[in-house]
Coordinates of C-alpha atoms and ligand atoms in Angstrom, one line a residue:
X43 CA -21.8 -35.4 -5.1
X44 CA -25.6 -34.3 -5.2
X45 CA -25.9 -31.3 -7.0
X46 CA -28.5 -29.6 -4.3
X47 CA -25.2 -29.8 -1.5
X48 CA -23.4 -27.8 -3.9
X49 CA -22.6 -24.4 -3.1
X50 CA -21.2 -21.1 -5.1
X51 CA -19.1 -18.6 -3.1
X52 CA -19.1 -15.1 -5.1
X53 CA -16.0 -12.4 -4.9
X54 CA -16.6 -8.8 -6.4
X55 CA -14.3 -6.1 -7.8
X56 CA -15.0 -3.3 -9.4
X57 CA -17.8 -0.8 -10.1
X58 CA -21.5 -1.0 -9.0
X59 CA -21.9 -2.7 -12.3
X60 CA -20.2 -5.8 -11.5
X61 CA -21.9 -5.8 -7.9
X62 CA -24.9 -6.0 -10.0
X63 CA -23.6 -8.4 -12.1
X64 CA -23.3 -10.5 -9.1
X65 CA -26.9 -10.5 -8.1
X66 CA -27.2 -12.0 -11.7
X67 CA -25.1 -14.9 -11.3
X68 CA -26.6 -15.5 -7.9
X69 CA -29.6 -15.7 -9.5
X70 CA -28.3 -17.9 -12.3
X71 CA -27.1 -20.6 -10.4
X72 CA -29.7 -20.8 -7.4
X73 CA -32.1 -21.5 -10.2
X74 CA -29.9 -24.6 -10.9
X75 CA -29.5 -26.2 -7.3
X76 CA -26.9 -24.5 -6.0
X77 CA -26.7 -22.4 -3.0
X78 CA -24.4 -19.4 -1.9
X79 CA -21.7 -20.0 0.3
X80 CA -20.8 -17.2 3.3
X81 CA -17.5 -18.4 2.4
X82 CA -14.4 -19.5 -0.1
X83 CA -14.0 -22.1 2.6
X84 CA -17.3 -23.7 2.5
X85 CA -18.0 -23.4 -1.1
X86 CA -17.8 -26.1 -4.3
X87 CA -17.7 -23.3 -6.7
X88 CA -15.8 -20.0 -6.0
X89 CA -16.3 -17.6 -8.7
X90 CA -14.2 -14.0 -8.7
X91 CA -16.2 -11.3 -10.5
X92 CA -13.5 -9.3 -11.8
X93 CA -12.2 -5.5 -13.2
X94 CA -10.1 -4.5 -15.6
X95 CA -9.8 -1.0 -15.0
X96 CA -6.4 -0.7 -13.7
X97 CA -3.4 -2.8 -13.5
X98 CA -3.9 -3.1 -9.9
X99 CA -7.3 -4.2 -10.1
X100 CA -6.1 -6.8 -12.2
X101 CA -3.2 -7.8 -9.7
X102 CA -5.7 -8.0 -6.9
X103 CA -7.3 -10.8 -8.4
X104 CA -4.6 -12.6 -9.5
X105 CA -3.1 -12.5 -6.4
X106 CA -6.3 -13.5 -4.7
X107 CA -6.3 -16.6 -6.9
X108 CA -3.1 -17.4 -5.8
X109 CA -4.4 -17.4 -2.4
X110 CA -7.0 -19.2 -2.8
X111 CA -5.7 -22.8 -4.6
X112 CA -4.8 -23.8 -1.2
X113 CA -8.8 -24.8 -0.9
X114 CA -7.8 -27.3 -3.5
X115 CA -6.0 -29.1 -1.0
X116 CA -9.2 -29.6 1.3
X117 CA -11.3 -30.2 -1.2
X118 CA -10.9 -32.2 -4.2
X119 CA -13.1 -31.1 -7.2
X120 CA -13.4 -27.7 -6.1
X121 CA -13.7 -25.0 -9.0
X122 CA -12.2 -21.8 -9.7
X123 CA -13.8 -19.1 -12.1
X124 CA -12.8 -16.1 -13.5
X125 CA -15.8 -14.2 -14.5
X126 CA -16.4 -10.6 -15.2
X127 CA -14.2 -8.0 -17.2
X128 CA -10.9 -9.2 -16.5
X129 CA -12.2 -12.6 -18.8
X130 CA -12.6 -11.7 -22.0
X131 CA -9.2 -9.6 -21.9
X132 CA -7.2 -12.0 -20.3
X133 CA -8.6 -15.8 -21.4
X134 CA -5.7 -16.7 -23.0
X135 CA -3.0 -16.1 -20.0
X136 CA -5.7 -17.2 -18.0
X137 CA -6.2 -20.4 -19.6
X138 CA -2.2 -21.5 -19.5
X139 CA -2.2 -23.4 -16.2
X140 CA 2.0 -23.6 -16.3
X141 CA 2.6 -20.1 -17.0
X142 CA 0.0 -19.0 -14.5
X143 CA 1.4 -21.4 -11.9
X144 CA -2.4 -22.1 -11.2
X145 CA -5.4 -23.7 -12.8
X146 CA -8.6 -21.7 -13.4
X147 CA -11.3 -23.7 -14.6
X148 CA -13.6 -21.1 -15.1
X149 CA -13.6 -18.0 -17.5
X150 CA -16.8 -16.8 -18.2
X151 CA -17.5 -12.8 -19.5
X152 CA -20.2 -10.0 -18.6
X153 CA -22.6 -11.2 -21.0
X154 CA -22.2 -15.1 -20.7
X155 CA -24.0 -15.6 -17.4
X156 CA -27.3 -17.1 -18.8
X157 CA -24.7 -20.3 -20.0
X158 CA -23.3 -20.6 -16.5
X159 CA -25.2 -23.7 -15.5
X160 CA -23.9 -25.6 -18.7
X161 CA -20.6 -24.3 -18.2
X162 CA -20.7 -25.5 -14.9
X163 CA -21.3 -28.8 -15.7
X164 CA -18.3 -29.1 -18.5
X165 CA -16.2 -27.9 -15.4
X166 CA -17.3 -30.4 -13.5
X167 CA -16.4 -33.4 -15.7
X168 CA -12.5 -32.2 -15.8
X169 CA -13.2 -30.2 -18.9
X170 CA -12.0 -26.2 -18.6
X171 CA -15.5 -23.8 -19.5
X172 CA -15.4 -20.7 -21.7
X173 CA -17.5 -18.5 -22.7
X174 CA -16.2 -14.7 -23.0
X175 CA -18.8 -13.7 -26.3
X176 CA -20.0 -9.9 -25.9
X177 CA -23.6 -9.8 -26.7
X178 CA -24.8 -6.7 -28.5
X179 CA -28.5 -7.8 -27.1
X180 CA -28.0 -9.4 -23.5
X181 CA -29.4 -7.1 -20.5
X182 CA -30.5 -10.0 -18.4
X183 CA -34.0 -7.8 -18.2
X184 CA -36.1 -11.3 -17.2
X185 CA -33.6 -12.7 -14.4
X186 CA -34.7 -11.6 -11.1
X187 CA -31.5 -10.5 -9.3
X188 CA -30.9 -12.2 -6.4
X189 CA -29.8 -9.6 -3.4
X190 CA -27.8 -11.6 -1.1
X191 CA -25.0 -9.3 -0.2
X192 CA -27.8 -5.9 0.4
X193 CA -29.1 -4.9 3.6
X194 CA -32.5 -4.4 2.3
X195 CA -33.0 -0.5 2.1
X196 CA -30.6 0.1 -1.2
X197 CA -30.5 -1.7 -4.6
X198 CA -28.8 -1.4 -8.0
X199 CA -31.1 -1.7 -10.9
X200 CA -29.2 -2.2 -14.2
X201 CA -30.6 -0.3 -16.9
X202 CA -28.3 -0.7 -19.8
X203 CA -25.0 -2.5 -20.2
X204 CA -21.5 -1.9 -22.3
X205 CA -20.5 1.6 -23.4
X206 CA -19.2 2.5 -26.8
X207 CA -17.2 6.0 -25.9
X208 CA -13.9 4.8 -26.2
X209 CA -12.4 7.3 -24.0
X210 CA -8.6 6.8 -24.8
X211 CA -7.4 5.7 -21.7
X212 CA -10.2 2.9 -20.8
X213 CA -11.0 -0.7 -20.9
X214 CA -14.7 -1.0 -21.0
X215 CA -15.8 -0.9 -24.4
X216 CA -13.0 -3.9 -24.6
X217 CA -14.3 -5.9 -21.5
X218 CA -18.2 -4.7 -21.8
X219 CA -19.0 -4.5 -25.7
X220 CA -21.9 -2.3 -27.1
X221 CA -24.1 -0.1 -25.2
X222 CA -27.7 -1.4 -24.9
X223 CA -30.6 -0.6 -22.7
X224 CA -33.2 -2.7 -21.1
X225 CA -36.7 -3.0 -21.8
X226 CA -38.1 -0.1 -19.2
X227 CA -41.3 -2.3 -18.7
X228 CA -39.2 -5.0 -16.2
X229 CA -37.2 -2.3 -15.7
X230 CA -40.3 -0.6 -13.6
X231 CA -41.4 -3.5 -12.4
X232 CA -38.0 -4.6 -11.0
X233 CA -38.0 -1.3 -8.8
X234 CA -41.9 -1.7 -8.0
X235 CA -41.5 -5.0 -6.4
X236 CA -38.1 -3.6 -4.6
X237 CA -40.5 -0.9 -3.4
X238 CA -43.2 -3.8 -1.7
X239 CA -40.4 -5.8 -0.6
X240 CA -39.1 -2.8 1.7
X241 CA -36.5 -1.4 -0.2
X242 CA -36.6 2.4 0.0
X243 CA -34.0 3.1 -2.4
X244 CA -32.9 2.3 -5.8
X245 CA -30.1 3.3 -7.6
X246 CA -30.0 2.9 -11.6
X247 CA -27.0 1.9 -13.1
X248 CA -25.2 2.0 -16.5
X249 CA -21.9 3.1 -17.2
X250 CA -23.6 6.4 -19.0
X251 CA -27.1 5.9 -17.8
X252 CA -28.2 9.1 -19.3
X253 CA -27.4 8.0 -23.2
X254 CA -30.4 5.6 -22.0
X255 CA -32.8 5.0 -24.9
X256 CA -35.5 2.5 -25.7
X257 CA -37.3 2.5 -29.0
X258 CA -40.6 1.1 -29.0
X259 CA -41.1 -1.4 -31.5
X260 CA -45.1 -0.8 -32.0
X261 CA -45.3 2.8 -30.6
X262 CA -42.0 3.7 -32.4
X263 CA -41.7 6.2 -29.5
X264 CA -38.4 6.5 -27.7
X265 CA -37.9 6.9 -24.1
X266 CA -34.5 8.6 -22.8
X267 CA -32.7 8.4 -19.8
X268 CA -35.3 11.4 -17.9
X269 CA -38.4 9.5 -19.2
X270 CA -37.3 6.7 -17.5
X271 CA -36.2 8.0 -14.5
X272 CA -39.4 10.2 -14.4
X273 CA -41.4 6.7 -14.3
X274 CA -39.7 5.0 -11.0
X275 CA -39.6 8.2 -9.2
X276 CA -43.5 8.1 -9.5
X277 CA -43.8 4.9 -8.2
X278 CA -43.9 5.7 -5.0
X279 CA -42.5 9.0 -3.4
X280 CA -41.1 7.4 -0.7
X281 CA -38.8 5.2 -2.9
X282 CA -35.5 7.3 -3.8
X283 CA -34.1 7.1 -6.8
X284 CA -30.8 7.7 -7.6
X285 CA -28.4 6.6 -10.9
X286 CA -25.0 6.3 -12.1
X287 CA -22.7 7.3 -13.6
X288 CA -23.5 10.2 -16.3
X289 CA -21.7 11.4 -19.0
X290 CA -20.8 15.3 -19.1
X291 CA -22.3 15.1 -23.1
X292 CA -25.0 13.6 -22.1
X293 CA -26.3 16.1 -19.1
X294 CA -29.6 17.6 -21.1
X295 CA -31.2 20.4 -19.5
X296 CA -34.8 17.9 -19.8
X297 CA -32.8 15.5 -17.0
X298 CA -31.8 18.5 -14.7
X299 CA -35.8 19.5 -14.6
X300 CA -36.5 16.1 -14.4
X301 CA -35.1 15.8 -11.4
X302 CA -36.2 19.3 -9.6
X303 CA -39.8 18.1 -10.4
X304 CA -39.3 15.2 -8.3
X305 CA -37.8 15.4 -4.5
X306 CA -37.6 11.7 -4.4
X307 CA -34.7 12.0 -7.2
X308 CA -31.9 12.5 -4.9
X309 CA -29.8 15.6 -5.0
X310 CA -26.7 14.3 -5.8
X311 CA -25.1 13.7 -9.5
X312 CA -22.1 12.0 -10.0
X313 CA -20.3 13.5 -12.9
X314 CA -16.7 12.1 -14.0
X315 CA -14.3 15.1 -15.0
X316 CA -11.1 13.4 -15.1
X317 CA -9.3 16.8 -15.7
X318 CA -9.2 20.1 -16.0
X319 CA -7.5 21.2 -19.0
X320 CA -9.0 21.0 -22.5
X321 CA -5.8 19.5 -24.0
X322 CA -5.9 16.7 -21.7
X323 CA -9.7 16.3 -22.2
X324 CA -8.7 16.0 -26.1
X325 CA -6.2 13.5 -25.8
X326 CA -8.7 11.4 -23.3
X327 CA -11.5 11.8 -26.0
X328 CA -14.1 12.7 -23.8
X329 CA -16.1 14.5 -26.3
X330 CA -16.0 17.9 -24.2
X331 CA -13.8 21.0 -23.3
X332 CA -13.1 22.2 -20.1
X333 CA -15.6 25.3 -20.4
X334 CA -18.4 23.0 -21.9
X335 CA -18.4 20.6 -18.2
X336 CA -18.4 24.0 -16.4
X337 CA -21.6 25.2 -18.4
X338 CA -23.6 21.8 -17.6
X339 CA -22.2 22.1 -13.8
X340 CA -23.9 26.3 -13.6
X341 CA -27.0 24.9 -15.6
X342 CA -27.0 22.2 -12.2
X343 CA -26.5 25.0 -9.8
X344 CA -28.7 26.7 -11.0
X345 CA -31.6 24.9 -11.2
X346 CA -31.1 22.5 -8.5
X347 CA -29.2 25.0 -5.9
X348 CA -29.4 21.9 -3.5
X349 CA -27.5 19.3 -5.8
X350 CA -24.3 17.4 -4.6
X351 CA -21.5 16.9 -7.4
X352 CA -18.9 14.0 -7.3
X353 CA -16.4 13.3 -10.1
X354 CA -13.7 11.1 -11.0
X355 CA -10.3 12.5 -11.9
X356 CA -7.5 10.5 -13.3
X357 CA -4.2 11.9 -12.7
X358 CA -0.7 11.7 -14.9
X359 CA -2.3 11.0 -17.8
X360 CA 0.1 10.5 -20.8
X361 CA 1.6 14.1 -21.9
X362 CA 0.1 15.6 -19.0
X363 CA 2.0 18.9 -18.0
X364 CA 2.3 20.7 -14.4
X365 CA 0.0 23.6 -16.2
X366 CA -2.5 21.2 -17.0
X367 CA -2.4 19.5 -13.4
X368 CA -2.6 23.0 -12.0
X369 CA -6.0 23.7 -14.5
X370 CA -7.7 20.1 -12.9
X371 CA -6.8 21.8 -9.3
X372 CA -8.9 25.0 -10.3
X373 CA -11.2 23.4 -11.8
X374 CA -11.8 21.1 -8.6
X375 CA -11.6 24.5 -6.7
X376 CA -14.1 26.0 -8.7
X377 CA -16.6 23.1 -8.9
X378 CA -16.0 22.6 -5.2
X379 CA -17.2 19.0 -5.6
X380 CA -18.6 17.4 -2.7
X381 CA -16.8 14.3 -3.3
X382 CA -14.6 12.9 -5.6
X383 CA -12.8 9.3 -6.2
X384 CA -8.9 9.8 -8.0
X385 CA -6.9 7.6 -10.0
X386 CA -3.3 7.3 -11.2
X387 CA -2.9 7.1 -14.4
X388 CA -3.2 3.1 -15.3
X389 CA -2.0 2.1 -18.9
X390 CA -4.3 -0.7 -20.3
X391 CA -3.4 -2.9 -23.2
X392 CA -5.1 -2.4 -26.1
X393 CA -6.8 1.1 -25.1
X394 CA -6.5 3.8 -27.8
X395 CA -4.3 5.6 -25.5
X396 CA -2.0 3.0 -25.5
X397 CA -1.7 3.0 -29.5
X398 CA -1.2 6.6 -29.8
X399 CA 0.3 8.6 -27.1
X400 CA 3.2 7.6 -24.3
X401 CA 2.6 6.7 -20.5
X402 CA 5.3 9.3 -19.7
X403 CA 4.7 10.9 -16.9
X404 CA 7.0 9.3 -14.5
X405 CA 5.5 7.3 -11.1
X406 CA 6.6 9.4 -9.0
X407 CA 5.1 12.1 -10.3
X408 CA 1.7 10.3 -10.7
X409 CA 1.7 10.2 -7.1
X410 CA 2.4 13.3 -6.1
X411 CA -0.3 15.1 -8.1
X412 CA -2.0 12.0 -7.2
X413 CA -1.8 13.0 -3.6
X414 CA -1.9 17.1 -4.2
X415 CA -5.5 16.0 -5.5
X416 CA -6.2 13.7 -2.8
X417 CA -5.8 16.8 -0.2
X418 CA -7.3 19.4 -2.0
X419 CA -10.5 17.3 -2.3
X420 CA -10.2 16.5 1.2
X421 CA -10.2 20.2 2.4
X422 CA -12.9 21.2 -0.1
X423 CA -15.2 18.0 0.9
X424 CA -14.4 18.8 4.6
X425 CA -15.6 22.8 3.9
X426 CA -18.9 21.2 2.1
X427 CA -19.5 19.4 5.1
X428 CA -18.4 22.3 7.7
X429 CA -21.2 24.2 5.9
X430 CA -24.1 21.3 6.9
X431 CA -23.5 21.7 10.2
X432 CA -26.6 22.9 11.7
X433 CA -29.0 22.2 9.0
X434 CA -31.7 19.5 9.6
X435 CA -31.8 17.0 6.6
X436 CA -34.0 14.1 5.9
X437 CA -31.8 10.5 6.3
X438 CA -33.0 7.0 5.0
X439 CA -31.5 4.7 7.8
X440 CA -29.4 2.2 6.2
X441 CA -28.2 0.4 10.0
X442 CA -26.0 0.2 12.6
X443 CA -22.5 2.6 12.0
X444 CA -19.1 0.4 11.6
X445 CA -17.4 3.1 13.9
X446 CA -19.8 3.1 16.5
X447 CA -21.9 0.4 17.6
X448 CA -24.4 2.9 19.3
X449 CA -25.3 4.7 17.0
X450 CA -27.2 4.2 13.3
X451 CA -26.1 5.5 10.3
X452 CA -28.0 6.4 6.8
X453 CA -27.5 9.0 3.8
X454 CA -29.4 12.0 3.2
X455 CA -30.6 13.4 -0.2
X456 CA -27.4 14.2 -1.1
X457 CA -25.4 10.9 -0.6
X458 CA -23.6 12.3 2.5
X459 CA -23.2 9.5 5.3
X460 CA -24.7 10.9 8.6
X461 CA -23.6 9.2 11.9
X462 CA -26.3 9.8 14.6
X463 CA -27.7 8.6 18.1
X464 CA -31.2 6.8 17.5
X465 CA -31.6 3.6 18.6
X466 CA -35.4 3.1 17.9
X467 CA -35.6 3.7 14.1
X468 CA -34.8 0.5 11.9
X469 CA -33.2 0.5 8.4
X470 CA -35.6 1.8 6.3
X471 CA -37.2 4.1 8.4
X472 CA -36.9 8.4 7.3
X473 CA -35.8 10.1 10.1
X474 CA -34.7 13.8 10.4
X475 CA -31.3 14.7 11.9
X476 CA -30.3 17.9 12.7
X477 CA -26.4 17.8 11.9
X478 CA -24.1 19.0 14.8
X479 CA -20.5 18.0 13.8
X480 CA -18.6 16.6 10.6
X481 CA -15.1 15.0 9.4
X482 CA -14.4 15.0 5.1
X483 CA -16.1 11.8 5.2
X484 CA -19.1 12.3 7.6
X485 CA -22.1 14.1 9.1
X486 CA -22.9 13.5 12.8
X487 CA -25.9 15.0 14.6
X488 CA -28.9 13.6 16.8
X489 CA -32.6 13.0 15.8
X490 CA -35.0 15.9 15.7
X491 CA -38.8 16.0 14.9
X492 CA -39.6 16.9 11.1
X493 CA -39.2 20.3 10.7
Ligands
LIG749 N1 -18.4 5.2 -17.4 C1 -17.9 6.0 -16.4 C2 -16.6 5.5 -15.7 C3 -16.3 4.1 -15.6 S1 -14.7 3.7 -15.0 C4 -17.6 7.4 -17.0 O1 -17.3 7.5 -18.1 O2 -17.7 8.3 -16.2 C5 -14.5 4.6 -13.5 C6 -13.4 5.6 -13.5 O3 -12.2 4.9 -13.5 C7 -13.3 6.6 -14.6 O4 -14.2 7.6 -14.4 C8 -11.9 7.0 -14.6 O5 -11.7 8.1 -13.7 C9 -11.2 5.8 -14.0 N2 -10.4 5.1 -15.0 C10 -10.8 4.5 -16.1 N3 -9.7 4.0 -16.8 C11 -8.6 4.3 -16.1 C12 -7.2 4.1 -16.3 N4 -6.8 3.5 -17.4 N5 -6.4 4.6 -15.4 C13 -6.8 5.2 -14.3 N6 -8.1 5.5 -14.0 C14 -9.0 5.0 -14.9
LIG750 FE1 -14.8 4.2 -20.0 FE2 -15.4 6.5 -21.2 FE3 -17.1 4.5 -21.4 FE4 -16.8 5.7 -19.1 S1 -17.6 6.6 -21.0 S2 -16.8 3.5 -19.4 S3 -14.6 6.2 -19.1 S4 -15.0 4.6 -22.3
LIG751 FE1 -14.0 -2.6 -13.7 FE2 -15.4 -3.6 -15.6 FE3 -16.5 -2.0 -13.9 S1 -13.4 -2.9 -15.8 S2 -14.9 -0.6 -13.3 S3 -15.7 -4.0 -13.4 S4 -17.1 -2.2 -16.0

């Protein structure tokens, strides 16, 4: 078959990362003659960009797979991949087509995209393709994502890749190696030509953006996470800025200015908790106490009054007692996060918290403090909303709302969703929307001249 009819379908789990990641491989193989397919069905080539980060992540895929060999059927030569962080972990089991009861020809890690087109071809001539080598260099800072799946407003620039934390319970150090940032040069001129393309807002991403650091090999200067951010806010003020995810230790008081100096910085900082009590916190290792995330939250409060706050939370975590669920609950209460996404406790092969501690707290009881989190953050996310409700905020229009046909919908400063009537402005466009009514999830109100 000519190579030019050939066409790559892409699949993506997991964090912004991996949607990222995507855009890389996109890129990859369209530079090589192949084109993306709108569907499994269509494709030649149908690659699932994958997560590790709980067992059910992990399951999804697999059964996804599963699914999919049918397509085999149709199409002769077709090829499966596994790419992403469930590769490196799994390549063995992945690799054993009888005990798999499937055949993945594919397995190809994070940092191994660049070798896709050679992999690719071994694939095609019968061969299986591997390639799941952590790079302690690779930030793919000259490939020019390609944005296939975006709607043109909002894109993810990767600023840095791996992270070497070790928190007890988690996979990523495993599946993403070292921590390295990209050159901040392409890094700014990534974002600039976003900015003359349309886009109106990027979001910088890492999995602890703010340990960012690039060492200039003549100057011999070093630029952190706030200088960088500092630079592609001033691009252009109408381009927003926004990054993720942070790291508690890592929340200087230089990044908190950083952003009050600049109101194209969005007012919102996602910062993962994952509980409450200090105990817990120490057998996680996240390098802080419970007192030391409340200090960085007042030192956000108080100089950026305005600021959303999200977290993660993970709950029954091994050894974890009904006191120290009850100390995660105040702790939400206290915070009174705007948002937050929650997790049951996942055991991961390999982790240090596999080693040394016990998964013991039993399922059932995951879920239930599981779901007493769920509901608390839904009653405190429904009173941050409650409290909107007549305000006027400033919303970059992102497009039409899923719900509602009629109306548009877009996100304000603060990463809340707003739901409102305007059918003349276009994604893209700032509008200002006076906010009239609210669910946990959402801000409704109708268009009003800038205040
Ligand atoms: N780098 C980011 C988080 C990346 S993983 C940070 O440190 O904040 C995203 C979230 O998944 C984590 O914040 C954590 O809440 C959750 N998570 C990670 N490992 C998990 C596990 N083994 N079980 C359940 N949730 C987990
Ligand atoms: Fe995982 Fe911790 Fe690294 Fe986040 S900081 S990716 S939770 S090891
Ligand atoms: Fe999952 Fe890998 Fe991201 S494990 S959360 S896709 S870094």
């Amino acid at each position: 078959m000519d190579k030019k009819n050939k066409k790559v379908y892409i699949e993506t789990y997991g964090c912004q990362m991996n949607f990222s990641d995507s855009e890389i491989v996109a890129s990859v193989v369209t530079s090589n003659n192949f084109t993306i397919a709108g569907s499994p069905q269509e494709a030649d080539v149908i690659f699932l960009n994958t997560c590790s980060i709980r067992e059910h992540a992990e399951k999804r895929v697999i059964n996804r797979l599963r699914e999919l060999q049918h397509l085999r059927a149709k199409k002769p030569g077709l090829l499966m991949g596994v790419l992403g962080c469930m590769a490196g972990r799994l390549k063995e089991a992945l690799l054993e087509d009888e005990k798999l009861g499937m055949r993945i020809d594919m397995v190809v890690g994070p940092d191994a995209y660049r070798q896709l087109p050679r992999l690719l071809k071994d694939a095609e001539t019968g061969g299986k393709a591997i390639d799941v080598i952590l790079s302690a260099e690779e930030t793919y800072a000259d490939i020019g994502p390609v944005r296939y799946g975006a709607g043109g407003v909002s894109a993810f620039i990767s600023i840095m890749r791996g992270c070497e934390n070790f928190c007890a319970y988690c996979v990523v150090p495993f599946t993403r190696g070292k921590e390295r940032s990209r050159n901040p040069d392409s890094v700014l001129s990534e974002a600039r030509q976003l900015f003359d393309e349309g886009y109106r807002e990027v979001t910088l991403l890492g999995q602890n953006v703010n340990s960012y650091r690039w060492q200039d090999e003549h100057a011999g200067s070093i630029l952190d996470f706030s200088d960088l951010l500092e630079m592609v806010a001033g691009i252009n003020s109408r381009l927003r800025v926004r990054f993720a995810t942070s790291h508690p230790k890592d929340i200087s008081d230089k990044l908190i200015h950083t952003i009050a100096k600049h109101p194209n910085i969005c007012r919102s900082i996602h910062l993962p908790v994952q509980s409450g009590s200090t105990e817990v916190l120490k057998r996680m290792k996240r390098k802080y106490t419970r007192a030391q995330y409340l200090s960085r939250i007042q030192a956000v409060k108080k100089l950026l009054p305005d600021c959303a706050l999200s977290t993660d939370v993970i709950a029954g975590y091994c050894g974890e007692t009904e006191d120290e669920h009850r100390e995660t609950r105040s702790l939400m209460k206290e915070v009174a996060f705007d948002f937050a996404y929650m997790f049951k406790y996942s055991e991961r092969p390999g982790t240090i918290a596999a080693k040394l501690f016990d998964d013991d707290v039993p399922d059932d009881v995951k879920t239930r403090r599981l779901k007493e989190i769920i509901d608390l953050q839904q009653e405190i996310s429904l009173l941050s909303n409650r409290r909107d409700e007549g305000s006027t905020c400033e919303v970059l229009v992102e497009g039409r709302s899923k719900r509602s046909e009629d109306k548009m919908m877009g996100r304000n400063s603060r990463n809340k969703v707003v739901v409102f009537q305007g059918k003349d402005s276009k994604p893209g466009d700032y509008v200002w929307v006076k906010i009239t009514g609210c669910t946990s999830a959402t801000l409704m109100g109708t268009i009003v001249d800038q205040p």
